[in-house]
PDB file of C-alpha atoms in Angstrom:
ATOM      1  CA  UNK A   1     -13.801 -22.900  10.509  1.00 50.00           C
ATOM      2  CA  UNK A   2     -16.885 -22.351  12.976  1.00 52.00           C
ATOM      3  CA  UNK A   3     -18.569 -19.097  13.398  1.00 51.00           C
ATOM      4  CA  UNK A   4     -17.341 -18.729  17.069  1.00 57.00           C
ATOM      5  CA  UNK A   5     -13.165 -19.304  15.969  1.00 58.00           C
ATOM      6  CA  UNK A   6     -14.166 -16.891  12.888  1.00 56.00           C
ATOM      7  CA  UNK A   7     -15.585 -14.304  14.947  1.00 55.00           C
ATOM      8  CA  UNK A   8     -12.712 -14.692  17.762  1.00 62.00           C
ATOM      9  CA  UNK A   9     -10.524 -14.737  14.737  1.00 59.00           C
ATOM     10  CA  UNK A  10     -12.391 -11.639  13.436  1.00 55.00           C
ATOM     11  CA  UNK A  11     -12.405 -10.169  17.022  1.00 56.00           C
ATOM     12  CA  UNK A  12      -8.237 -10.333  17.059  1.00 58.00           C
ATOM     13  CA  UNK A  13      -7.643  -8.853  14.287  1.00 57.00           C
ATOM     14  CA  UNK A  14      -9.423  -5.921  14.984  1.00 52.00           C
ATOM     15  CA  UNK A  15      -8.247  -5.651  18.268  1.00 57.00           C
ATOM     16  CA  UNK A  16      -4.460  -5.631  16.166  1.00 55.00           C
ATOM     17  CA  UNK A  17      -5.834  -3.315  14.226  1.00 50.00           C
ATOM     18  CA  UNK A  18      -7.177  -0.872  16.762  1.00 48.00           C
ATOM     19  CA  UNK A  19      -3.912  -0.481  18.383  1.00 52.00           C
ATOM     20  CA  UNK A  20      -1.951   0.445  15.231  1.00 46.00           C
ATOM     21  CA  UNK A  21      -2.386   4.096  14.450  1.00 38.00           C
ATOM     22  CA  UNK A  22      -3.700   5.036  11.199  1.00 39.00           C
ATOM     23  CA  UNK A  23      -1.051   7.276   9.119  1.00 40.00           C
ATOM     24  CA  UNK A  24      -2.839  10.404   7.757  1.00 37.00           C
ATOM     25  CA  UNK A  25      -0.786  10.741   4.767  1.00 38.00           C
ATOM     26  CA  UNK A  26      -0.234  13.478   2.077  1.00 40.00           C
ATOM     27  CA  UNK A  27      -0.683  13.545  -1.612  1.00 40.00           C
ATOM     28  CA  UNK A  28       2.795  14.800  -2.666  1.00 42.00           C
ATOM     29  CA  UNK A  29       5.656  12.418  -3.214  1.00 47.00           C
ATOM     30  CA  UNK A  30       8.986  12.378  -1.580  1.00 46.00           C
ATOM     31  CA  UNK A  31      10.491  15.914  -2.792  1.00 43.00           C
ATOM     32  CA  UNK A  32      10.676  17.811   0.551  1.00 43.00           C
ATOM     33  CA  UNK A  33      13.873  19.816   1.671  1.00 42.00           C
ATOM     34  CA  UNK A  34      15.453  17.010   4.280  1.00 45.00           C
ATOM     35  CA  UNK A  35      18.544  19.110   5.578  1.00 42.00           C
ATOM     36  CA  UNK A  36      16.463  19.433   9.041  1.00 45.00           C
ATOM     37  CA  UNK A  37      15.786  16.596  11.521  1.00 46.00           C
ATOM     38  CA  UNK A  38      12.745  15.054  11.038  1.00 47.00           C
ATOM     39  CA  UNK A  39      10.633  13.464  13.502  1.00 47.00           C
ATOM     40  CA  UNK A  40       9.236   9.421  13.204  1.00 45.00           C
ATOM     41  CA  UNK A  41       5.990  10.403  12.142  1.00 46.00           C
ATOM     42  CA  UNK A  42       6.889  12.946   9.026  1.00 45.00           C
ATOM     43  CA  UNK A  43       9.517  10.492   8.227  1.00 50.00           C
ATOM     44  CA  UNK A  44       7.468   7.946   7.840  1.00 52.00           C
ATOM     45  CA  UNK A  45       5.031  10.504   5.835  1.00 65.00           C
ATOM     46  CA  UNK A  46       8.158  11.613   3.565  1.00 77.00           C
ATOM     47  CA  UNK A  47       9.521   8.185   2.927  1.00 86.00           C
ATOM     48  CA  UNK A  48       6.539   6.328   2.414  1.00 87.00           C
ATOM     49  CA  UNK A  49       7.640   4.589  -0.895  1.00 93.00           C
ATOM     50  CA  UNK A  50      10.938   3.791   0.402  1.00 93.00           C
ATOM     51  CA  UNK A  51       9.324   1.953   3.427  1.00 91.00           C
ATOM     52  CA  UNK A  52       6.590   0.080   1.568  1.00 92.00           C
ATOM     53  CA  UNK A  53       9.193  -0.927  -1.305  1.00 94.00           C
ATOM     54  CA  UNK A  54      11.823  -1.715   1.182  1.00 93.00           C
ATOM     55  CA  UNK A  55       9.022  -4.059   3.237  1.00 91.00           C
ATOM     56  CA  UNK A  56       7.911  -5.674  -0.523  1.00 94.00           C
ATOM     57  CA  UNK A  57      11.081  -6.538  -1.539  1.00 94.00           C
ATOM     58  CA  UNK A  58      11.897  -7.922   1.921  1.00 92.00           C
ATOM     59  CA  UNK A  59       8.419 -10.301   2.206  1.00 91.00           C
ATOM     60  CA  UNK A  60       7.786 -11.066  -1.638  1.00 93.00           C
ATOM     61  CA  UNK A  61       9.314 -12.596  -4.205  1.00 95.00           C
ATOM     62  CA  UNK A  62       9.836 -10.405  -7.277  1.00 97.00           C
ATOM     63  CA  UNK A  63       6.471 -10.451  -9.429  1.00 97.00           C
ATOM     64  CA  UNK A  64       3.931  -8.437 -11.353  1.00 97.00           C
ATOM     65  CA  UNK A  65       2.943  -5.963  -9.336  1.00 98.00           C
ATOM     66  CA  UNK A  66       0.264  -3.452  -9.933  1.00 98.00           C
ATOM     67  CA  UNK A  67       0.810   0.408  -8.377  1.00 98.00           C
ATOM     68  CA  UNK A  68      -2.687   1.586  -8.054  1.00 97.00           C
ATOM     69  CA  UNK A  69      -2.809   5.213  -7.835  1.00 94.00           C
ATOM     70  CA  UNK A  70       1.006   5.420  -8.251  1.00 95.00           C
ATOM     71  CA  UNK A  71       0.919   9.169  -9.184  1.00 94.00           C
ATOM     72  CA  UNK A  72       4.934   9.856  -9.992  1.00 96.00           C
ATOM     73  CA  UNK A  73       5.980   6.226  -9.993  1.00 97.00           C
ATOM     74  CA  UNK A  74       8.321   6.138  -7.293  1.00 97.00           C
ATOM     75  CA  UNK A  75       7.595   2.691  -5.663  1.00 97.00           C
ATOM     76  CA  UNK A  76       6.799   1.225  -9.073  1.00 98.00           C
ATOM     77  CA  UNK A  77      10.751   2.740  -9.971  1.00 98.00           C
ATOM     78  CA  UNK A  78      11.897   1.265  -6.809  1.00 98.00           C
ATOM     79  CA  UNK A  79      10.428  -2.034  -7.519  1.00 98.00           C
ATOM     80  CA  UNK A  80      11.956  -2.567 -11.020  1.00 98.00           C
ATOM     81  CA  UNK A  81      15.112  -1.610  -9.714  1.00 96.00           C
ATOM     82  CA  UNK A  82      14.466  -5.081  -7.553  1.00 97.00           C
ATOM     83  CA  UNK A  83      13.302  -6.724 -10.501  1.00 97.00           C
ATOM     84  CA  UNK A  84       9.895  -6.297  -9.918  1.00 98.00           C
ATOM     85  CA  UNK A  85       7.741  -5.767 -13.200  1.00 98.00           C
ATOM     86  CA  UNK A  86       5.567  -2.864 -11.945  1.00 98.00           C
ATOM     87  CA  UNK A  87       3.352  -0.797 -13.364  1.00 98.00           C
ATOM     88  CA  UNK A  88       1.807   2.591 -12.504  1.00 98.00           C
ATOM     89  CA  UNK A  89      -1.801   2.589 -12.526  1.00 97.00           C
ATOM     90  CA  UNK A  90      -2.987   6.226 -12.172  1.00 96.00           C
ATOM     91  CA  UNK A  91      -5.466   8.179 -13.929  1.00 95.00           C
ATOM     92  CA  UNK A  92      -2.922  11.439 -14.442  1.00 94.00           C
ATOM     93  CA  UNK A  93      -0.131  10.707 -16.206  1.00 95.00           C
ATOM     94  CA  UNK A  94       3.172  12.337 -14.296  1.00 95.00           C
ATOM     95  CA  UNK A  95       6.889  12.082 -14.845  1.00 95.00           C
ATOM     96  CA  UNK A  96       9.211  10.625 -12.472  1.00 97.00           C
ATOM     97  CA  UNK A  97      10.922  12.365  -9.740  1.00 96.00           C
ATOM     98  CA  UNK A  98      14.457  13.426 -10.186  1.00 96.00           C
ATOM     99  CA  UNK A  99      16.163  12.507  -7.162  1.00 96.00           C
ATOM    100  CA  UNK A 100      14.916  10.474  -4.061  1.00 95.00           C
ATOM    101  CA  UNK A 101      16.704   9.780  -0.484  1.00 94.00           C
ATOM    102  CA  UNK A 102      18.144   6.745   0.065  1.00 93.00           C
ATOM    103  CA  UNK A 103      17.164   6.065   3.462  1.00 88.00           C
ATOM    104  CA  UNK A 104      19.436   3.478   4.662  1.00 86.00           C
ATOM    105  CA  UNK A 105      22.637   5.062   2.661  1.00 90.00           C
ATOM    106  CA  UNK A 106      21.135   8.549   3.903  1.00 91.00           C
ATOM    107  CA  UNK A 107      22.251  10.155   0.829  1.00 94.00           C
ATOM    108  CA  UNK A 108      20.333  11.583  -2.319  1.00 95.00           C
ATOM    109  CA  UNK A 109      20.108   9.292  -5.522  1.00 96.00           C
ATOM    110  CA  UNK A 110      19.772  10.805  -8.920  1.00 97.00           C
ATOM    111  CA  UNK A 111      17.418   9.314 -11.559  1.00 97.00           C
ATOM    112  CA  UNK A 112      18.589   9.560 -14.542  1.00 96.00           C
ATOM    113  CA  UNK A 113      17.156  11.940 -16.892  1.00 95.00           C
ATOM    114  CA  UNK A 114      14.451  10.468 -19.104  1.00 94.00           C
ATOM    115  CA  UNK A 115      13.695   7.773 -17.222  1.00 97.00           C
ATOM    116  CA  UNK A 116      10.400   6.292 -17.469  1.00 97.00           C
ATOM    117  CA  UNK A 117       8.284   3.412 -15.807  1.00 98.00           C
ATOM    118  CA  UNK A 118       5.432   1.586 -17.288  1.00 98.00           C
ATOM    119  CA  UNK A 119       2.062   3.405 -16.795  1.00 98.00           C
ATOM    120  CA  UNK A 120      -1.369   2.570 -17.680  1.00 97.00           C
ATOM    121  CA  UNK A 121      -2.662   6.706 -17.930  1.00 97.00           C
ATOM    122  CA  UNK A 122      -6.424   5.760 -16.422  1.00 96.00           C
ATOM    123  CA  UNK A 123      -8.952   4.672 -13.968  1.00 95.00           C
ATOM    124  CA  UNK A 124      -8.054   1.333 -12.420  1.00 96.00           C
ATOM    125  CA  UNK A 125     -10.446  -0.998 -13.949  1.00 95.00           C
ATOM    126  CA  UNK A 126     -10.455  -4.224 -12.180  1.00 95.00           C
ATOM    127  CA  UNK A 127     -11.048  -5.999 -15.603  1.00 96.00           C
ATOM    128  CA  UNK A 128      -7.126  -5.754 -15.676  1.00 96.00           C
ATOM    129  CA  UNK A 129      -6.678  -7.202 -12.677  1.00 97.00           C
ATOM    130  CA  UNK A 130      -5.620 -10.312 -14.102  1.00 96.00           C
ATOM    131  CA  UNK A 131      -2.488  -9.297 -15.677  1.00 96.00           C
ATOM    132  CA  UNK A 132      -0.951  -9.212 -12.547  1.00 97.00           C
ATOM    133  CA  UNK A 133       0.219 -11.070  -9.179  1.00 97.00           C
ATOM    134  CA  UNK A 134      -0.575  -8.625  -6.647  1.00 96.00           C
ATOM    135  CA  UNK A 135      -2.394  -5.483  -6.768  1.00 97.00           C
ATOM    136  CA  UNK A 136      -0.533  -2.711  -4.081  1.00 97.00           C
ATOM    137  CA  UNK A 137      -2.241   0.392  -2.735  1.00 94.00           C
ATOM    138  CA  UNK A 138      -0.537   2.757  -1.348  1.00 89.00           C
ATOM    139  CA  UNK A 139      -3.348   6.204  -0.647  1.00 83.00           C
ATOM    140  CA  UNK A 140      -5.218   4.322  -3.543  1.00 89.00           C
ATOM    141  CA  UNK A 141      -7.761   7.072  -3.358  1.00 87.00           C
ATOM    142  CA  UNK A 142     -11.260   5.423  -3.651  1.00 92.00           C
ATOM    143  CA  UNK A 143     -10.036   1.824  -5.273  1.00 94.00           C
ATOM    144  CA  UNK A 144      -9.333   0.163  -1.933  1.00 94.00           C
ATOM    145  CA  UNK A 145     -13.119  -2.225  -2.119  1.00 95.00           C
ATOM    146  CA  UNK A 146     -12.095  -2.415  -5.906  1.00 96.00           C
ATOM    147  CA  UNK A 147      -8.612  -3.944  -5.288  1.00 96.00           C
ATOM    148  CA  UNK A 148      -9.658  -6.163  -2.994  1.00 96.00           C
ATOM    149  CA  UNK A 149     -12.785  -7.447  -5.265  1.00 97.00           C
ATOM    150  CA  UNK A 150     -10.472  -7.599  -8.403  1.00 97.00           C
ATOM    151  CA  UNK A 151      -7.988  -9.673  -6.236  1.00 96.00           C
ATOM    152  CA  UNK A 152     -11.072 -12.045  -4.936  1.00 96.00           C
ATOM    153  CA  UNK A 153     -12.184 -12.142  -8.587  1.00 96.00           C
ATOM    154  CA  UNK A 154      -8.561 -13.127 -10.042  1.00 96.00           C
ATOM    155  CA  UNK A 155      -7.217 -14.878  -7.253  1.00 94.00           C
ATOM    156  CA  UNK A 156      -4.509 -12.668  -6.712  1.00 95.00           C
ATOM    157  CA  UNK A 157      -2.906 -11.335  -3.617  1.00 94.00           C
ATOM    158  CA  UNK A 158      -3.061  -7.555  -2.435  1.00 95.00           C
ATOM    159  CA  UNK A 159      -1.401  -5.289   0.127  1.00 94.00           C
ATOM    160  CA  UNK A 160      -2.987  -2.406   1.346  1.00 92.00           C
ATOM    161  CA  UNK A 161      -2.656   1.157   3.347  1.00 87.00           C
ATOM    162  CA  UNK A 162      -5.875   2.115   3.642  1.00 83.00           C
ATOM    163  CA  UNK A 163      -6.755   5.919   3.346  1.00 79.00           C
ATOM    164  CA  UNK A 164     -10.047   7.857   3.339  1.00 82.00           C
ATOM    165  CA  UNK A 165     -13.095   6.623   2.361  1.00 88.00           C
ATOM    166  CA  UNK A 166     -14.017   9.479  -0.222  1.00 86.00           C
ATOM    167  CA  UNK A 167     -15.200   7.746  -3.411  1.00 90.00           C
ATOM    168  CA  UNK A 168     -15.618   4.068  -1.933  1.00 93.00           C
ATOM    169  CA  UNK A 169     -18.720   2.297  -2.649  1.00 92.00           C
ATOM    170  CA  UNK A 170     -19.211   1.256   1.319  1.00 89.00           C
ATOM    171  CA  UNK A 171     -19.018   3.273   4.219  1.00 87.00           C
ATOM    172  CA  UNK A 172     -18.130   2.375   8.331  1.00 88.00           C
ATOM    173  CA  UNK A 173     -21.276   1.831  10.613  1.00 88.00           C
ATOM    174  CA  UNK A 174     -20.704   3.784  13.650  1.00 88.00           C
ATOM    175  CA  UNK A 175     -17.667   2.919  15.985  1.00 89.00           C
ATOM    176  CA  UNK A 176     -16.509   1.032  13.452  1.00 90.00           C
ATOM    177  CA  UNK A 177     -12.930   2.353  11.435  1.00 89.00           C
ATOM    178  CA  UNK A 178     -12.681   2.092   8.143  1.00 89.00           C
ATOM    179  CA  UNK A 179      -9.707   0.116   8.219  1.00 87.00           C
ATOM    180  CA  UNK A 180     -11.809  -2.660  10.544  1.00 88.00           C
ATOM    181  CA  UNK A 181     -14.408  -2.466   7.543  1.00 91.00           C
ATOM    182  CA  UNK A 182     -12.001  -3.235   4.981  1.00 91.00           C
ATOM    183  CA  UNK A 183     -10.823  -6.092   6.791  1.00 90.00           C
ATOM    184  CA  UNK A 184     -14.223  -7.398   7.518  1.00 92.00           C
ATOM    185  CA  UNK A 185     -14.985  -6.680   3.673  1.00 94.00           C
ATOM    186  CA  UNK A 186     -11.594  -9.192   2.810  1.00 93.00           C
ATOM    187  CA  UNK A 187     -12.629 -11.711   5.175  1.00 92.00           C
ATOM    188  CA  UNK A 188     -16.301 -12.155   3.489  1.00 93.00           C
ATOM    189  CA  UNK A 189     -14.245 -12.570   0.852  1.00 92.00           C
ATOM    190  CA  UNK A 190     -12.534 -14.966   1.545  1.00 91.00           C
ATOM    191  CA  UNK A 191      -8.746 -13.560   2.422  1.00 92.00           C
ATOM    192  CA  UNK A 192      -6.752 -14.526   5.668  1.00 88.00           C
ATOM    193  CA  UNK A 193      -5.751 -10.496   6.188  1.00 88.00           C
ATOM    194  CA  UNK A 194      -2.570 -10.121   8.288  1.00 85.00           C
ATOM    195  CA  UNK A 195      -1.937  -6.679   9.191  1.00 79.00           C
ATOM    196  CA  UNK A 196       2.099  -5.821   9.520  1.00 73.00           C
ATOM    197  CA  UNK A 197       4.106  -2.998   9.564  1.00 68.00           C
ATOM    198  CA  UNK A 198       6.939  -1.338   7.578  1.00 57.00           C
ATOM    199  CA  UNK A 199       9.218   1.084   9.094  1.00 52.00           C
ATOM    200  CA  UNK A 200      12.482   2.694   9.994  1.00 41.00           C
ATOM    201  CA  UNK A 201      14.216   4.805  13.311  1.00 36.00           C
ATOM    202  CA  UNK A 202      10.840   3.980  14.666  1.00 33.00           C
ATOM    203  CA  UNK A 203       8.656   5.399  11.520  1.00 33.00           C
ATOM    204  CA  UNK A 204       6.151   3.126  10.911  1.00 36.00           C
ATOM    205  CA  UNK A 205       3.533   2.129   8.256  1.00 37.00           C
ATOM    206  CA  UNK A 206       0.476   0.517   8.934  1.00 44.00           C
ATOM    207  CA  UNK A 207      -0.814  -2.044   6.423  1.00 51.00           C
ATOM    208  CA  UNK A 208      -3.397  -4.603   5.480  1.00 62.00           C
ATOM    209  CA  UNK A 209      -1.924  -7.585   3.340  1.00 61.00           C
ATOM    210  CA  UNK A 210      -3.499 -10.585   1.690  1.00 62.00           C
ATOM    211  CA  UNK A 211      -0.451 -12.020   0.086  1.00 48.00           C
ATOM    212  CA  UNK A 212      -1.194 -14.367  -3.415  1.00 44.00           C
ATOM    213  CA  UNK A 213      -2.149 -17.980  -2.049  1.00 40.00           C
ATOM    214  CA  UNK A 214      -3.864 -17.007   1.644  1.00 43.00           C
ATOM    215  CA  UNK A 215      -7.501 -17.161   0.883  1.00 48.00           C
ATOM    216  CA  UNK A 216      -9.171 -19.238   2.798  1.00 42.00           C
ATOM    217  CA  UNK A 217     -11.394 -22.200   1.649  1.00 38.00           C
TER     218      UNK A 217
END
């Protein structure tokens, strides 16, 4: 592809990009009272691993999937219950939740007790990378450049929601975002980045995804 249809290409996808809000989201998972009416945007916060599993399950085939920075294991629980093989990838090790909502039955949904998921207790260390098809990060705080590199590096796929930059080996110029520099960062790299959202009742997600198989030549 020539520079000018890369940089128009470039240009387009930060323009998508720039008209997507960025979620500011917290570092709890989904255990907040629900009782009272919520509105799209702390629904969105609240149900964040329902959305992104619900949106996985939807676009990918079933596969190995890598939770970086999974903390409880929630997706990772709500991906093997899809047939995913997922595995939490956090450096402190915590149990599962108890109970989560089920947001298109809109009821509650007990785990049972002593349930566990897989869990590798440390730092993700792109060395790993390999064992898996796609490497997901979901507030993977500081590991967003790394997943990306260890996907270049294994030819994998990733899907990202990018969060702050604390901890990340580059840093935005000025005026630029941070999710534009990730996606510049992915396209040096070869990836064709498609940014998408996941949602529900107008709650929406804002993602970067470079599925396994789109990297360019």
């Amino acid at each position: 592809m020539g520079k000018r249809k890369t940089k128009e290409r470039n240009q387009q996808i930060f323009s998508n990009l720039i008209e997507m809000r960025q979620a500011s989201l917290p570092d709890a998972d989904d255990e907040a009272d629900d009782s009272e009416p919520q509105q799209p945007g702390i629904r969105m916060k609240k149900f964040r691993f329902q959305l992104f599993a619900e949106w996985l399950t939807t676009e990918l085939a079933p596969c190995r999937a890598a939770d970086i920075g999974g903390g409880k294991g929630l997706l990772t629980y709500l991906l093997r219950q899809s047939g995913w093989q997922a595995t939490v990838i956090d450096p402190v090790h915590q149990e599962l939740p108890d109970k989560y909502k089920d947001i298109r039955a809109n009821k509650r949904v007990l785990i049972p007790a002593g349930t566990k998921v897989p869990r590798i207790d440390r730092v993700f260390n792109p060395a790993i990378a390999g064992q898996f098809d796609v490497l997901l990060g979901l507030h993977a705080h500081g590991c967003n450049v790394q997943i990306i590199d260890a996907s270049a590096a294994n030819d994998i796929g990733f899907v990202l929601l990018p969060c702050c930059v604390i901890d990340e080996p580059l840093y935005p110029v000025r005026g630029v975002t941070w999710v534009q520099s990730l996606t510049d960062y992915a396209l040096r790299q070869g990836f064709e980045v498609r940014p998408f959202s996941a949602g529900v009742q107008r709650a929406e997600h804002r993602h970067l995804r470079a599925a396994p198989g789109v990297r360019g030549g």
